[in-house]
Each structure stands twice: as structure tokens, then as C-alpha cells.
Tab-separated table of N, CA and C in Angstrom:
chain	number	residue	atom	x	y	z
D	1	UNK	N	-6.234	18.196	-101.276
D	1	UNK	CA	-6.350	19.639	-101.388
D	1	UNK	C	-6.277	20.300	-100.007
D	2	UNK	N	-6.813	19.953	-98.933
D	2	UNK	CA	-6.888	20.426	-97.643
D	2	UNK	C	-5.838	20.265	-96.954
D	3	UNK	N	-4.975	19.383	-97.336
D	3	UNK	CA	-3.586	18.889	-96.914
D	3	UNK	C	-2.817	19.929	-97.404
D	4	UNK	N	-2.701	20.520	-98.746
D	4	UNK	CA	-1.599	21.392	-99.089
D	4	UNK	C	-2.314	22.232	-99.041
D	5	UNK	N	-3.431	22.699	-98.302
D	5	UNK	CA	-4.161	24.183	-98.018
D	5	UNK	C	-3.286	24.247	-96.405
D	6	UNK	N	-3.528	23.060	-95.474
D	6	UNK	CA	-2.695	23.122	-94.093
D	6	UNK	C	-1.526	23.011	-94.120
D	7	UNK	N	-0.633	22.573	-95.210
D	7	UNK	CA	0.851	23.031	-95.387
D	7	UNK	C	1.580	24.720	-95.291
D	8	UNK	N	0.357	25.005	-96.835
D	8	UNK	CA	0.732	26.513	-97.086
D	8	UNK	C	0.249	27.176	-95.576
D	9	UNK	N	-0.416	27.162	-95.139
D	9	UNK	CA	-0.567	27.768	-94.137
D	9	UNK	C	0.273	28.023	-92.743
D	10	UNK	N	1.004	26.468	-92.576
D	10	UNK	CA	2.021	26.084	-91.727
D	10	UNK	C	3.141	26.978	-92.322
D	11	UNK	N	3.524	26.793	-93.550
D	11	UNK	CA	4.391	27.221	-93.761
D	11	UNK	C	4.654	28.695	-93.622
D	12	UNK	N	3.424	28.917	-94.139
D	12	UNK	CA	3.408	31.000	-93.658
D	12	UNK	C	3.434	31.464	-92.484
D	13	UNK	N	2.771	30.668	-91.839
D	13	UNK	CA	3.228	30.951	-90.326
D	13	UNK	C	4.592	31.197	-89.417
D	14	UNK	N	5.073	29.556	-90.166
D	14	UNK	CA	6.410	29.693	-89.858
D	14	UNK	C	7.414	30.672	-90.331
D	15	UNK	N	7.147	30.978	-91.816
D	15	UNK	CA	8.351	31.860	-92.280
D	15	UNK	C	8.061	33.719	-91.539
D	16	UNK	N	6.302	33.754	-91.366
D	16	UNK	CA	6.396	34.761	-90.758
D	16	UNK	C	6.980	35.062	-89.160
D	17	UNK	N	7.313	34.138	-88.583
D	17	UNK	CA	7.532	34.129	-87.377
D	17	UNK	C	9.411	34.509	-87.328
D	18	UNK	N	9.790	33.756	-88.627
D	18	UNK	CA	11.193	33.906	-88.666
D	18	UNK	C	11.822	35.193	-89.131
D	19	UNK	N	10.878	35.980	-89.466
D	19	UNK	CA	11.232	37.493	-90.527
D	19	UNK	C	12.520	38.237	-88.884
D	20	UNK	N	13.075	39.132	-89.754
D	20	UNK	CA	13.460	40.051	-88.911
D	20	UNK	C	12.969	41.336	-89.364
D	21	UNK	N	12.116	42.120	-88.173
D	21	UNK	CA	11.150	43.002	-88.614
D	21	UNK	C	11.841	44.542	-87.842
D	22	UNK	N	11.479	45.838	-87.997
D	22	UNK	CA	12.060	47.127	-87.633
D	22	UNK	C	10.601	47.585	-86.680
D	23	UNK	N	11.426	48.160	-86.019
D	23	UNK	CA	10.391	49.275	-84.656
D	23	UNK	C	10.985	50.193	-84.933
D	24	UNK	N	10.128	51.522	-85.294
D	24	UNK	CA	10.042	52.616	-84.999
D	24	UNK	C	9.421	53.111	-83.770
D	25	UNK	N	10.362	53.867	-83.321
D	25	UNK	CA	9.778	54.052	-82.030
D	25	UNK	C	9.711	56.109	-81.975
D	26	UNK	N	8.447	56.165	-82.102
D	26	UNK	CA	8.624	58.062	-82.216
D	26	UNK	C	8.296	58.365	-80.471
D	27	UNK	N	8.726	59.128	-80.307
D	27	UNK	CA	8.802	59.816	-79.101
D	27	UNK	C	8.377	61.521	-79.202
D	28	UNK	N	7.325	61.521	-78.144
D	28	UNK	CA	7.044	62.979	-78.390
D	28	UNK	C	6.408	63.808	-76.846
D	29	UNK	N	6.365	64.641	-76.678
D	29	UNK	CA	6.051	65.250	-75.292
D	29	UNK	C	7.429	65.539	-74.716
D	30	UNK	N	8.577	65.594	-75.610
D	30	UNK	CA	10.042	66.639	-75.309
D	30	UNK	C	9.751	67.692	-75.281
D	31	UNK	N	9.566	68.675	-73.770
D	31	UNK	CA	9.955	69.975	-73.401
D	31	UNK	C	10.944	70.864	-74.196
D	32	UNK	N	12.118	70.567	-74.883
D	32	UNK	CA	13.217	70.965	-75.244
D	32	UNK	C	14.032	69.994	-75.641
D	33	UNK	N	15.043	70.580	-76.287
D	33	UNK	CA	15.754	69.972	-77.372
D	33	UNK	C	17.059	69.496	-76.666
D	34	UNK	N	16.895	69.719	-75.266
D	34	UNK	CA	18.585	69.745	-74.480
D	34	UNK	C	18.735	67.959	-74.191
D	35	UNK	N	19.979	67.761	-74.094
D	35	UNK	CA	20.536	66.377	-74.295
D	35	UNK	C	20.354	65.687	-75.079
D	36	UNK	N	19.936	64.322	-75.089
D	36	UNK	CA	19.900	63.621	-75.841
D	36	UNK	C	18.501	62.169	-75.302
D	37	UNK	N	18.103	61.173	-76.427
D	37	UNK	CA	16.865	60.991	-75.747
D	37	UNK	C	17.719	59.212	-76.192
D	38	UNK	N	17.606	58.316	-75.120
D	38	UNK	CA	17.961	57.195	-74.921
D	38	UNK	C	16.844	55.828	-75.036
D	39	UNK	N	16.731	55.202	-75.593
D	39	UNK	CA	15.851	54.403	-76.011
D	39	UNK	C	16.138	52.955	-75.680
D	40	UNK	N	15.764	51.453	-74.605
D	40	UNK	CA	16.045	50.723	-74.073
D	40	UNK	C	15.068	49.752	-74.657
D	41	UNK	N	14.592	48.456	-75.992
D	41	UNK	CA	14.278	47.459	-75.748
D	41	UNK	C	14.399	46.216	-74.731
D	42	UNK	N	13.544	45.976	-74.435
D	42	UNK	CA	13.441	44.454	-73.646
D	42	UNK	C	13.006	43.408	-74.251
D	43	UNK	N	12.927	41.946	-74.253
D	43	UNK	CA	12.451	41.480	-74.874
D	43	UNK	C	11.405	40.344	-73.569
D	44	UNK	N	12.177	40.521	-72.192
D	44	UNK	CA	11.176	39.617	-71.458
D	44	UNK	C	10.886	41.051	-69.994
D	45	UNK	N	10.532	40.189	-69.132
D	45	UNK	CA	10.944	41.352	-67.868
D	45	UNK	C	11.650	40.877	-66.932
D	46	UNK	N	13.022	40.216	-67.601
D	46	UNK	CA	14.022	40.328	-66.410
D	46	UNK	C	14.578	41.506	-67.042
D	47	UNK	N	14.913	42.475	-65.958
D	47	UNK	CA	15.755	43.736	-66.032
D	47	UNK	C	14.979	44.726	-66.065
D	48	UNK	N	13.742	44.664	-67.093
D	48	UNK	CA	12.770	45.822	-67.212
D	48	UNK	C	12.555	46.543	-66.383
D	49	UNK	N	12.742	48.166	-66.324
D	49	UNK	CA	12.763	48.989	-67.166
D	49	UNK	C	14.317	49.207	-67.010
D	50	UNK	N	15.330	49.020	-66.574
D	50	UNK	CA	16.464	49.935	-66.224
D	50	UNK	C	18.155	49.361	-66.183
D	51	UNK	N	17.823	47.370	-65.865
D	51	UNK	CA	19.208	46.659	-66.158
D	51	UNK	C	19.286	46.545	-67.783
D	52	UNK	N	20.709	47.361	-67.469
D	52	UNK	CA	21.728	47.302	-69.436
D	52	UNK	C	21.838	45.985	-69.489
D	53	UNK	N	22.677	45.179	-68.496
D	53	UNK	CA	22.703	43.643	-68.888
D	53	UNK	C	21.615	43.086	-69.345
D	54	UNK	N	20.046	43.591	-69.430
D	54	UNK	CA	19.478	42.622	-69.775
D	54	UNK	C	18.820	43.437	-71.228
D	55	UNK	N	19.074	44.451	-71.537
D	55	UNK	CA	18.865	45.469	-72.778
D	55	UNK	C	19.084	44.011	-73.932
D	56	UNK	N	18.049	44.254	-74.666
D	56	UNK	CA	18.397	43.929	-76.086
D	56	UNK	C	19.019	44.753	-77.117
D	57	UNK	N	18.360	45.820	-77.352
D	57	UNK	CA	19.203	46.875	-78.224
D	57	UNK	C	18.600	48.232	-77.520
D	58	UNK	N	19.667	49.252	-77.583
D	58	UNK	CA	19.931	50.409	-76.993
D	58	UNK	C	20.087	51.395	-77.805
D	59	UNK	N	19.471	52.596	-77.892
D	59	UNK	CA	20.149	53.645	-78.634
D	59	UNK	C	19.808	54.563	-78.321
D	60	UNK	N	20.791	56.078	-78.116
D	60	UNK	CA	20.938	57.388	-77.643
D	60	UNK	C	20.672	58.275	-79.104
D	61	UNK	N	20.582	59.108	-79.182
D	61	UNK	CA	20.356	60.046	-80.400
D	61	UNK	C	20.902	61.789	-79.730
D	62	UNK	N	20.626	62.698	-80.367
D	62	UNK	CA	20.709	63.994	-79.770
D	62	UNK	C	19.464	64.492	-80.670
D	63	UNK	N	18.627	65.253	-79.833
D	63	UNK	CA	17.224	66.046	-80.261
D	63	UNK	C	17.210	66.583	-81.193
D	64	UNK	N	17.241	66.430	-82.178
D	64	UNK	CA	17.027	67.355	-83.711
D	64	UNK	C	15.546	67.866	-84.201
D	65	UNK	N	14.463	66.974	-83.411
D	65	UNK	CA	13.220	67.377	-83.868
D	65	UNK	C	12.059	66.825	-82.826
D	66	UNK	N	10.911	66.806	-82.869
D	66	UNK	CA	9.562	66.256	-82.341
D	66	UNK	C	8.789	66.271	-83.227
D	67	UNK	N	8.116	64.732	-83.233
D	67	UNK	CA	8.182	64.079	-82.760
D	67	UNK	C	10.037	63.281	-82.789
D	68	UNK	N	10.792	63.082	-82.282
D	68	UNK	CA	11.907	62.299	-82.639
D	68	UNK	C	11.770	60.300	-82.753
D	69	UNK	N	12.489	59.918	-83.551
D	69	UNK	CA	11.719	58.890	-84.270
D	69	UNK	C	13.208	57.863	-83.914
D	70	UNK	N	13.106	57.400	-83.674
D	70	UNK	CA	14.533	56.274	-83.390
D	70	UNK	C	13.955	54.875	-84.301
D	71	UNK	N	14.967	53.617	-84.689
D	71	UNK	CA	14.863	53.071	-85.468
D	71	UNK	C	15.167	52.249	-84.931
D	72	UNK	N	14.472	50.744	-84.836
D	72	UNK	CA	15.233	49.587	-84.335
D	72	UNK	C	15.061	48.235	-85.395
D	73	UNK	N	16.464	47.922	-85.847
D	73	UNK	CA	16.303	46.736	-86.516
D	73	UNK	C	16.452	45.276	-86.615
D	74	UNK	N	16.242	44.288	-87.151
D	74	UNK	CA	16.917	43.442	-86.998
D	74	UNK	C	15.884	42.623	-85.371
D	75	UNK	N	14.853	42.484	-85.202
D	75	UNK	CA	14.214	42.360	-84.247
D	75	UNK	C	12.899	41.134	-84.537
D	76	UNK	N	13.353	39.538	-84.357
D	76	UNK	CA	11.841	38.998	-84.383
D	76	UNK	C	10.702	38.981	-83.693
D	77	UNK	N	9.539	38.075	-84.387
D	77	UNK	CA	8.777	38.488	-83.853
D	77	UNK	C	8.568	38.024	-82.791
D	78	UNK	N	7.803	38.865	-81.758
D	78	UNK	CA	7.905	38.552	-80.537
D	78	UNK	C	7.018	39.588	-79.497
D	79	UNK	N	7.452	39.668	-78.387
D	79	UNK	CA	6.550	40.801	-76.801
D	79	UNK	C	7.822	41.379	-76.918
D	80	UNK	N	7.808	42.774	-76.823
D	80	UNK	CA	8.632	43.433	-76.268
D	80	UNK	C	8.360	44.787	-75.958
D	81	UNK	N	9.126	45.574	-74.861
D	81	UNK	CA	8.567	46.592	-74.363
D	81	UNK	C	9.943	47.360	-74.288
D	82	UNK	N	9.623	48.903	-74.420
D	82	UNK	CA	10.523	50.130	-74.504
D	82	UNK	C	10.407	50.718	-73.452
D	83	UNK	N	11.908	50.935	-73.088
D	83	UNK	CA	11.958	52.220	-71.668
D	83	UNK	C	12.783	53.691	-72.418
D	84	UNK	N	12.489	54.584	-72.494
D	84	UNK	CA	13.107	55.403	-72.853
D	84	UNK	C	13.107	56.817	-71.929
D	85	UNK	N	14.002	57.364	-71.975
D	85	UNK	CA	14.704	58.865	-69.994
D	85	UNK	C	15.190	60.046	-71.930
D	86	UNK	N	14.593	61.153	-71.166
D	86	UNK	CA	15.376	62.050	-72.158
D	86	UNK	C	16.425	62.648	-70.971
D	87	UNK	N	17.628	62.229	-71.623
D	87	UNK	CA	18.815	62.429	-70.893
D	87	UNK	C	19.520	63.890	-70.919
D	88	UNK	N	18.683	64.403	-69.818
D	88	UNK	CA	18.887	66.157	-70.095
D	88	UNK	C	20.591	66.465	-69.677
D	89	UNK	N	21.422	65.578	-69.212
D	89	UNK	CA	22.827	65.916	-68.812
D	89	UNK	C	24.012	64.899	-69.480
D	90	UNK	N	23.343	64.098	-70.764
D	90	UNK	CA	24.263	63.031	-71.421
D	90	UNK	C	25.005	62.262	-70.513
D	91	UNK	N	24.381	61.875	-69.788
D	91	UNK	CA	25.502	60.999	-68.688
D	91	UNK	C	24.774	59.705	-68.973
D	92	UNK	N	24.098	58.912	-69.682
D	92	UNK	CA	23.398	57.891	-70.542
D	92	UNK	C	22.778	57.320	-69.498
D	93	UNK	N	22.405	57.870	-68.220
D	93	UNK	CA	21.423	57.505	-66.911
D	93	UNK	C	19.921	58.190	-66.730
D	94	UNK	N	19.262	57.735	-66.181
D	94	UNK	CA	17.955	58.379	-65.792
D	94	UNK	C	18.527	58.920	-64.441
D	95	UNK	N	18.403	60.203	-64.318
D	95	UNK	CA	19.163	60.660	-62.850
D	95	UNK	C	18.024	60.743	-62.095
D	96	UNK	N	18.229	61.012	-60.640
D	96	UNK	CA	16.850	60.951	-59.354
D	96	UNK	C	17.383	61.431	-58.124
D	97	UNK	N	16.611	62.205	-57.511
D	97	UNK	CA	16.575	62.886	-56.667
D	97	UNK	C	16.716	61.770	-55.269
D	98	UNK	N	16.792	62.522	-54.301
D	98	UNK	CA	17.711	61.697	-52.851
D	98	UNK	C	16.189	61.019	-52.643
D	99	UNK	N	15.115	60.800	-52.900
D	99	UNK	CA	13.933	59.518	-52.720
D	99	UNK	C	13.840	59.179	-53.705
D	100	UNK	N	14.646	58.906	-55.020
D	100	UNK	CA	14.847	57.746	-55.682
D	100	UNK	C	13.947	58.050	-56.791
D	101	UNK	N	13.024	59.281	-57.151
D	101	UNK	CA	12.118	59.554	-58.113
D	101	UNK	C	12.810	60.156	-59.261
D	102	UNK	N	12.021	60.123	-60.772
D	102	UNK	CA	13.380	61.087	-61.607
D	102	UNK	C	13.477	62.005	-61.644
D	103	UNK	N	14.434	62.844	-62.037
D	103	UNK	CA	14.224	63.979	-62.468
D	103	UNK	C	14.371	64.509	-64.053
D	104	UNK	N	14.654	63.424	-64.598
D	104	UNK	CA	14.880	63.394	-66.358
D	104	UNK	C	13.310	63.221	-66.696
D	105	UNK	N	12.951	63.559	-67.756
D	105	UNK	CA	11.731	62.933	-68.335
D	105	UNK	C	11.915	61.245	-68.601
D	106	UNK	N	10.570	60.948	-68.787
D	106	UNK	CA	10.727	59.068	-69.356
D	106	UNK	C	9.623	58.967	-69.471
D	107	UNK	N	9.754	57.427	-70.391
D	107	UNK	CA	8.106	57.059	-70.899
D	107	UNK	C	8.773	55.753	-71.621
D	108	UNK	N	7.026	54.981	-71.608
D	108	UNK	CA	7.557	53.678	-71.933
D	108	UNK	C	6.711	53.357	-72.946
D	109	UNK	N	6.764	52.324	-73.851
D	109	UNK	CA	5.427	51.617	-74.602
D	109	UNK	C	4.376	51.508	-73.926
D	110	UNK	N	2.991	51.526	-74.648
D	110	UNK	CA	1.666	51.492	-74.759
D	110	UNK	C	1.375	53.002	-73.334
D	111	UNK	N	2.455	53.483	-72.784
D	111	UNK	CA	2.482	54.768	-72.206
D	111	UNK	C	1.556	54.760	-71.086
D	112	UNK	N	2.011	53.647	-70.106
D	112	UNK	CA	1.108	52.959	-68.982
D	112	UNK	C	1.374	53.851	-68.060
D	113	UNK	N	0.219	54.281	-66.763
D	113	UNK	CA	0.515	55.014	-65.751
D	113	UNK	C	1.223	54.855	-64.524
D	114	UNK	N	2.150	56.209	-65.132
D	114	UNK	CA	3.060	55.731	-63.378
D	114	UNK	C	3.347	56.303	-62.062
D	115	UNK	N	3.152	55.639	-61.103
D	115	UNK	CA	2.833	56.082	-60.156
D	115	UNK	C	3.369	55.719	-58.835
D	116	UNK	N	3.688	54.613	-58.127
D	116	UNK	CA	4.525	54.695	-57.138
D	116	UNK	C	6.076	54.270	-57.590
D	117	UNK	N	6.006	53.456	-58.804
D	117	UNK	CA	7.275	52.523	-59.193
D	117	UNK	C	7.081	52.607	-60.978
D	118	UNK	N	7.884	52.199	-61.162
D	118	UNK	CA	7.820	52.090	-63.024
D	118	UNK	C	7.036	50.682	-62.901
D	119	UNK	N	6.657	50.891	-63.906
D	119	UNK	CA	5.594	50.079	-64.715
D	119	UNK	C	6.450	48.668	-64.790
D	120	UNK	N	5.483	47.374	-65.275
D	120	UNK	CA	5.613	45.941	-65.362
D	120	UNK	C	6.133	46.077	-66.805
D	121	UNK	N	6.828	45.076	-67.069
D	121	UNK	CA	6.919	44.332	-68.236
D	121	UNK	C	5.618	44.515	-69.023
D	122	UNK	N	4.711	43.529	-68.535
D	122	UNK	CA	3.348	43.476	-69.231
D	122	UNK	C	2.315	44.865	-69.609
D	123	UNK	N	2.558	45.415	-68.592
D	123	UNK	CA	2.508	47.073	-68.556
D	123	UNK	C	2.506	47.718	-69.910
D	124	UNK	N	3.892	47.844	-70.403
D	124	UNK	CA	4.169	48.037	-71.269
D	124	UNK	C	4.619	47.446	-72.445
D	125	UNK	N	4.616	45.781	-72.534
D	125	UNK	CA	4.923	45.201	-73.703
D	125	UNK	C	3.726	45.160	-74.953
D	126	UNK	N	4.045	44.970	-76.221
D	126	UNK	CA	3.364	45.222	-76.919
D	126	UNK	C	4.211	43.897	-78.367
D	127	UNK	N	3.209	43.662	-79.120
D	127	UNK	CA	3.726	42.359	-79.972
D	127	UNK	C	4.147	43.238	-81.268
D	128	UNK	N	5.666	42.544	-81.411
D	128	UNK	CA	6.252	42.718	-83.070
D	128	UNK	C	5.887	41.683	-83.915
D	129	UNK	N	4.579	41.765	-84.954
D	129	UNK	CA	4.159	40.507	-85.544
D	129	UNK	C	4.796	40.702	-87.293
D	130	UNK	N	5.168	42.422	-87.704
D	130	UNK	CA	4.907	42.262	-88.872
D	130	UNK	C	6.304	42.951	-89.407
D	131	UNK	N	6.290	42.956	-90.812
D	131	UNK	CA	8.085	43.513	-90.835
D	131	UNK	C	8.344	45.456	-90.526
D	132	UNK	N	6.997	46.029	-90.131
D	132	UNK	CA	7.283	47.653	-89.345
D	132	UNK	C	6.479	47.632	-88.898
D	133	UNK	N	6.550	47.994	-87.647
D	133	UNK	CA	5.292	48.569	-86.644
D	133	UNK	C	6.439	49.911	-85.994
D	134	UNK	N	4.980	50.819	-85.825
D	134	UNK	CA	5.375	51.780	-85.212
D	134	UNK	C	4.519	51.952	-83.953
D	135	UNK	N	5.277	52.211	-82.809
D	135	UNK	CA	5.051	52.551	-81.178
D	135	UNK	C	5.216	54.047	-81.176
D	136	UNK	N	4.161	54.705	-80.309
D	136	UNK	CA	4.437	56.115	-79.803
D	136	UNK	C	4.576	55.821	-78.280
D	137	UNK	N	5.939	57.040	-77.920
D	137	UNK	CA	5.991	56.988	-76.344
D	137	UNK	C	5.704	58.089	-75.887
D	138	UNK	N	4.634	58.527	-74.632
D	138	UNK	CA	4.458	59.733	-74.640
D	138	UNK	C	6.083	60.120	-73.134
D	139	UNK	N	6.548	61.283	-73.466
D	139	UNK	CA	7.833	61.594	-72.472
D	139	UNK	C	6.474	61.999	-71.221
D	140	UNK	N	6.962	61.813	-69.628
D	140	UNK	CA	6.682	62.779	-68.854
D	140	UNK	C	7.329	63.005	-68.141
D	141	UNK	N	7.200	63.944	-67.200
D	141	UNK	CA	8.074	64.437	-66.185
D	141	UNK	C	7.634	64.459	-64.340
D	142	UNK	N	8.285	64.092	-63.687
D	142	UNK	CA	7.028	64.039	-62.155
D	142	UNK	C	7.221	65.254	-61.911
């Protein structure tokens, strides 16, 4: 009996680990509705917050509302952390002033404080365990 109590259990584990699960990711603290708001998964922290080569999935939208809610699918379970720039000039960049600071809004998962440099990986990663979780990012602006 304890044997096929530690099977079923193995086994749920495992099949839960294999699901492919969705992030919603709402975004809110948009000033205005101008451009469009760009949304960057990671899944480790090479690249985090800003190399495309190392992007897992990417997606741009145009502002229709606030909170604005982007959709990510197809994602196991796992650590992963969101960078997202509301891209006030559609040029699909976080733009910055001649000392390298932004001038677009941005914000990341668990909405860690930033202050000389963008935030760590760990900073902002947060676990996809179940088939929807939803993340809020708060936008700011320096």
C-alpha cells in the first residue's frame, strides 16, 4: 500500500512538472496610452534584463487599457523573471539618455527596487508551478 501511495505521488509530481502552464502578466502604473508596452521573459540570468538572444518569449502589444494584461503560453514549470519598457516611440528598445539611465518607463517581476543598475535575475524571478499564475508589474519612470 505505501509503495503505490509513493508511486502515485512520484508520478504527480512528475506529470506536474511536465504541464505547459500560461503567465499572465498585467501591467499597471502606465501614465498614458502612447506606444506600445513590450514584455521580455527569461528563464535563467544570462541576458537578464535586456539581451533578445537570450529572451525566451517576447511580446509588444499597443495600450488599449490599464491594467494591460499580456499572455504568455506554452511555458514549463520553472524560475523565471519579466523585464518589461513601455515603449513610448515603438522603436521595440528601452531608450536612455547620454548616462545610460531610461527614459521609457519599465518594471520587472516581484517589482524589485531600482536603483543604480537594473535588478538581478533573482531580484526578480518568481516560480511557474501551476497551469496560470498571474504576476503584476508595477511601470516606473526615473
Amino acid at each position: 500500500m505505501l509503495m503505490a501511495t509513493l508511486g502515485n505521488l512520484a508520478w504527480s509530481l512528475s506529470a506536474r512538472a511536465n504541464f505547459n502552464g500560461k503567465l499572465i502578466v498585467e501591467i499597471d502604473g502606465l501614465q498614458n496610452k502612447q506606444g506600445q508596452v513590450c514584455a521580455s521573459i527569461f528563464s535563467s540570468s544570462q541576458g537578464f534584463p535586456s539581451d533578445r538572444k537570450r529572451v525566451l518569449q517576447r511580446q509588444c502589444t499597443q495600450i488599449s487599457e490599464t491594467p494591460l494584461k499580456l499572455t504568455f503560453d506554452n511555458l514549463k514549470a520553472g524560475s523565471y523573471a519579466v523585464a518589461a519598457i513601455q515603449d513610448l516611440n515603438s522603436d521595440g528598445t528601452l531608450n536612455r539618455n547620454s548616462l545610460g539611465m531610461p527614459v521609457e518607463p519599465y518594471g520587472f517581476s516581484r517589482n524589485p527596487e531600482v536603483r543604480t543598475s537594473a535588478p538581478k535575475f533573482g531580484d526578480a524571478a518568481f516560480i511557474l508551478a501551476g497551469p496560470n499564475t498571474i504576476i503584476q508589474i508595477q511601470m516606473r519612470k526615473l
